[in-house]
PDB file of C-alpha atoms in Angstrom:
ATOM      1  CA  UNK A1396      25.551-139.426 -68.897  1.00  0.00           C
ATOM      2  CA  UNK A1397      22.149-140.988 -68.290  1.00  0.00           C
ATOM      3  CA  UNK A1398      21.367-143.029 -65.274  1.00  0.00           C
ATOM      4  CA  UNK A1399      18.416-144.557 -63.211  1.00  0.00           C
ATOM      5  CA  UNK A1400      18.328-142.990 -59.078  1.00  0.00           C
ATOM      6  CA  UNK A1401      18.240-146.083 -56.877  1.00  0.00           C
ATOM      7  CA  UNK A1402      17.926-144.517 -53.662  1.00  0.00           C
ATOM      8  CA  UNK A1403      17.657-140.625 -53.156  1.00  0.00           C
ATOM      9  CA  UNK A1404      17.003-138.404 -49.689  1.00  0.00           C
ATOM     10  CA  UNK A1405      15.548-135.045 -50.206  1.00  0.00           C
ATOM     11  CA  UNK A1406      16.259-133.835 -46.156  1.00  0.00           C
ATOM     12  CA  UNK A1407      20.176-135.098 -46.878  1.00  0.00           C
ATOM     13  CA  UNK A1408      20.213-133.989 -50.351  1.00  0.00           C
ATOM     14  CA  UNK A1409      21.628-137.007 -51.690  1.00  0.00           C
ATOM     15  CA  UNK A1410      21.501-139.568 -54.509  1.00  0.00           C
ATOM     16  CA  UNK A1411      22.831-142.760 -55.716  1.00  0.00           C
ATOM     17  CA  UNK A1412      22.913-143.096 -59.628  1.00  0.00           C
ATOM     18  CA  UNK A1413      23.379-146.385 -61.848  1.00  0.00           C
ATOM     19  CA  UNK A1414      24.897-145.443 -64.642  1.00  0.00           C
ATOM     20  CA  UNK A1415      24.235-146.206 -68.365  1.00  0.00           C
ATOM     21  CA  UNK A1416      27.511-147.898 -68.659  1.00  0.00           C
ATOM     22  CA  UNK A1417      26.942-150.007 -66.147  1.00  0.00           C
ATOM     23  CA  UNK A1418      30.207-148.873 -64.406  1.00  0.00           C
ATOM     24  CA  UNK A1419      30.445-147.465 -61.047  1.00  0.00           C
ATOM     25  CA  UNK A1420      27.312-146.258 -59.337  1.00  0.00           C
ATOM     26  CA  UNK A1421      27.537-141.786 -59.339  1.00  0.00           C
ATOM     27  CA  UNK A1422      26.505-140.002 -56.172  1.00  0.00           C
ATOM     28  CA  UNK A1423      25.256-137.328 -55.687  1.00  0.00           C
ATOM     29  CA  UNK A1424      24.841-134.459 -53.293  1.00  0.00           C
ATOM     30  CA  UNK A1425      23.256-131.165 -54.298  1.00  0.00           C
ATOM     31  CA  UNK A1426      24.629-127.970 -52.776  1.00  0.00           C
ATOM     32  CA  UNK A1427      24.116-127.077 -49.111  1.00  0.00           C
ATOM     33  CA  UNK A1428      23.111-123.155 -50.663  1.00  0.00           C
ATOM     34  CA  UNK A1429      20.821-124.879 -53.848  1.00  0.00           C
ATOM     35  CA  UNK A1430      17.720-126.678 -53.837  1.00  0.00           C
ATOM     36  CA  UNK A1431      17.740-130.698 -54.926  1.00  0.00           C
ATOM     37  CA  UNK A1432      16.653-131.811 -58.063  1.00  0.00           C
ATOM     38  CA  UNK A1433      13.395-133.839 -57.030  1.00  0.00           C
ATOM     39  CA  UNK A1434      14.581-137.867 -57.826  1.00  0.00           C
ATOM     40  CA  UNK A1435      12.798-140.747 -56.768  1.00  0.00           C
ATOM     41  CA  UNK A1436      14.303-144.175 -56.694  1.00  0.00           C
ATOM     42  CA  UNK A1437      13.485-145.615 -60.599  1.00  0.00           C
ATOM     43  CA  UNK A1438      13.688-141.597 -62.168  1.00  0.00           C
ATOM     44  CA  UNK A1439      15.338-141.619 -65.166  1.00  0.00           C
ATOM     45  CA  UNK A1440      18.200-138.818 -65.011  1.00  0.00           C
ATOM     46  CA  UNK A1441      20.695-136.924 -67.119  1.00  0.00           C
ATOM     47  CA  UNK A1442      24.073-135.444 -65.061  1.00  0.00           C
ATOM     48  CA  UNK A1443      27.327-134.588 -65.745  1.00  0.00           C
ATOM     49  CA  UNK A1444      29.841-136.853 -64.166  1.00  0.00           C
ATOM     50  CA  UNK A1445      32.785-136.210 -62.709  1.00  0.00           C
ATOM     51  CA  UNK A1446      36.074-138.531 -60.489  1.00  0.00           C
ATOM     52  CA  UNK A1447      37.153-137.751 -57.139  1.00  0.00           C
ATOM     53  CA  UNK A1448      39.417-140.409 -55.592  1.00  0.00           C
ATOM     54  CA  UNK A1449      37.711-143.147 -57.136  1.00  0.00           C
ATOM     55  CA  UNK A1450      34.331-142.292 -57.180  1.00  0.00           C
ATOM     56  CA  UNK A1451      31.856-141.307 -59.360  1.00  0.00           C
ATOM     57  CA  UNK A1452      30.249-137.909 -58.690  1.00  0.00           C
ATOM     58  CA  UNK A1453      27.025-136.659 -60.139  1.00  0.00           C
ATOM     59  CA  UNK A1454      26.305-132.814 -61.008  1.00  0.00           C
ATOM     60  CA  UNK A1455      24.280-130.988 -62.346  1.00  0.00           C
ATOM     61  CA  UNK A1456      21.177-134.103 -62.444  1.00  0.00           C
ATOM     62  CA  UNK A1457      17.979-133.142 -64.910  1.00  0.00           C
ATOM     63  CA  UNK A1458      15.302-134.822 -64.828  1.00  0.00           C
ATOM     64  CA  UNK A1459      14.406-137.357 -67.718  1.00  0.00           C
ATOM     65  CA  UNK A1460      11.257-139.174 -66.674  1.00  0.00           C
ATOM     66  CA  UNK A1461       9.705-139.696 -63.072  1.00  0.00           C
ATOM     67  CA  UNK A1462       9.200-143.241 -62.567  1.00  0.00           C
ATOM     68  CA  UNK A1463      10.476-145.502 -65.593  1.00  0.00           C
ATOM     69  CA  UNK A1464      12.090-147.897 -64.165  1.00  0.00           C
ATOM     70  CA  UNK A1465      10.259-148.254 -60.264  1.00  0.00           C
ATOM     71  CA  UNK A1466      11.467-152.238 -59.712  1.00  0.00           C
ATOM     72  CA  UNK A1467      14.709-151.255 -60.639  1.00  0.00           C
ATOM     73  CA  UNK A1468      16.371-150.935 -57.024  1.00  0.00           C
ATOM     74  CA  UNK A1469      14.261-154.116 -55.748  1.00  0.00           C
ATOM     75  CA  UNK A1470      15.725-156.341 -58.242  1.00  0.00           C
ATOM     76  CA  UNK A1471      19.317-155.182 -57.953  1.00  0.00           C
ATOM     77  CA  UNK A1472      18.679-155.881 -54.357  1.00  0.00           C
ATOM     78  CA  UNK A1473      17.360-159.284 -55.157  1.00  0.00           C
ATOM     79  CA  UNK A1474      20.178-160.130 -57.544  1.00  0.00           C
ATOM     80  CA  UNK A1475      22.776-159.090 -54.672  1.00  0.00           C
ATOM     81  CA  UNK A1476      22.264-162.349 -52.478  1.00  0.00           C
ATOM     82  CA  UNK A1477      24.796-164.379 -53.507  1.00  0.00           C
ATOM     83  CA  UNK A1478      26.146-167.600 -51.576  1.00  0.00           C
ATOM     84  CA  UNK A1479      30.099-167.163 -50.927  1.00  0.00           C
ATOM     85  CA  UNK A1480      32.161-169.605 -49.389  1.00  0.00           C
ATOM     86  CA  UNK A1481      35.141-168.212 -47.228  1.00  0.00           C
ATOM     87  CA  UNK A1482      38.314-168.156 -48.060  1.00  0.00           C
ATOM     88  CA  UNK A1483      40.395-171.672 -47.633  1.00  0.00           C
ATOM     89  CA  UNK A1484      43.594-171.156 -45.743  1.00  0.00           C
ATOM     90  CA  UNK A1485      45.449-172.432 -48.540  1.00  0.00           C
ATOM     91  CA  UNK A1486      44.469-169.004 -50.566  1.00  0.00           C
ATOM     92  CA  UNK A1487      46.862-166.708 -50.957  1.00  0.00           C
ATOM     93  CA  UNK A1488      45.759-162.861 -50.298  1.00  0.00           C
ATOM     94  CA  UNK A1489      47.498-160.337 -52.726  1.00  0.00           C
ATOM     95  CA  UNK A1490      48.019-156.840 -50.628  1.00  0.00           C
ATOM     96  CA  UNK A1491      44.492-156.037 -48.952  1.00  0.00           C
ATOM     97  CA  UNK A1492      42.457-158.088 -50.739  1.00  0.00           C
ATOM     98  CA  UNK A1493      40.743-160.742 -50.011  1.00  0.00           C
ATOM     99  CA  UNK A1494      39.565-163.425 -52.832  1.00  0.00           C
ATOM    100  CA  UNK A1495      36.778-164.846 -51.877  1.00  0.00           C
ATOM    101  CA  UNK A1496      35.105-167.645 -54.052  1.00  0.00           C
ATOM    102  CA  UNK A1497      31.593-168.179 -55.386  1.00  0.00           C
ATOM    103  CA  UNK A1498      29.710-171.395 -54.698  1.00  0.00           C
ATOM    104  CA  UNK A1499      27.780-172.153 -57.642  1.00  0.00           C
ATOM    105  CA  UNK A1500      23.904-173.248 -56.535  1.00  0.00           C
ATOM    106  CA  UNK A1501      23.627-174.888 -59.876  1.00  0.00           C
ATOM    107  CA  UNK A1502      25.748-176.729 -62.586  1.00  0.00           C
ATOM    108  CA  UNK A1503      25.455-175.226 -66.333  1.00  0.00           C
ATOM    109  CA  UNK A1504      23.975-178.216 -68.831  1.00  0.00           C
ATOM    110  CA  UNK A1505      26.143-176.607 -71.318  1.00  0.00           C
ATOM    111  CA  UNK A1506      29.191-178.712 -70.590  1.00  0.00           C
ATOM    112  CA  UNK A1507      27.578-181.799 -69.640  1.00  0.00           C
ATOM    113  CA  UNK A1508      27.334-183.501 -73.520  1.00  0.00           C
ATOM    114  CA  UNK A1509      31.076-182.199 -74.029  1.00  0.00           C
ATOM    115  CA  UNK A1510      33.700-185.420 -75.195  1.00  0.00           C
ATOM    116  CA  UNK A1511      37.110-185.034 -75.247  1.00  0.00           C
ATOM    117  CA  UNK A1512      38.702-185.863 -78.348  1.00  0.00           C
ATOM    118  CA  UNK A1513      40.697-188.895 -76.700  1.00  0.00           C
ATOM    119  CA  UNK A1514      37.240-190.678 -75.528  1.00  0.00           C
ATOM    120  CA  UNK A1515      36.225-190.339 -79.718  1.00  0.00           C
ATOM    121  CA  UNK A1516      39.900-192.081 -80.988  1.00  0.00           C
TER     122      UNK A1516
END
């Protein structure tokens, strides 16, 4: 699988990876006994992937190209601020989850020419 580093730590030897199908992010942590693969946050990588209780693990990471995508982690970051409301006490919570509801900033102009076909009779 490919992937783009968003954060690494060469004295932890660790890495998070955003994968090319935009599922799961893959970490990674090289071996205490081997040395990392050098990966800077917006390195394009190639690993092989692997799933351990629900999460993604990256091995074996090769280098691609240093650099590629640098604004990468700043604009996931950016995109991450969303506005959510709290839960109403009217919700209902389904085993340990907890729905929580997104306040729109912004109302799409897509449905604001839309008739119903009783206003046209």
């Amino acid at each position: 699988m490919f992937g783009v580093v968003l954060w690494s730590d060469e004295e932890e030897h660790k890495a998070v990876i955003w994968c090319e199908d935009h599922g799961d992010l893959a970490f990674y942590r090289s071996p205490i006994d081997a040395q990392m693969v050098p990966m800077d946050a917006g390195d394009w990588v190639e690993f092989d992937l692997s799933m351990d209780r629900n999460m993604r693990l990256a091995h074996n990471p090769r280098l691609i190209a240093e650099g590629v995508f640098p604004e990468l982690p700043e604009s996931i970051g950016a995109v991450g601020t969303v506005q959510v409301s709290p839960a109403t006490p009217t919700q209902k919570h389904r085993g340990s989850a907890e729905i929580i509801p997104f306040a729109a900033s912004h109302t799409s102009g897509r449905n604001k020419h839309r008739t119903s076909t009783a206003s046209r009779a």
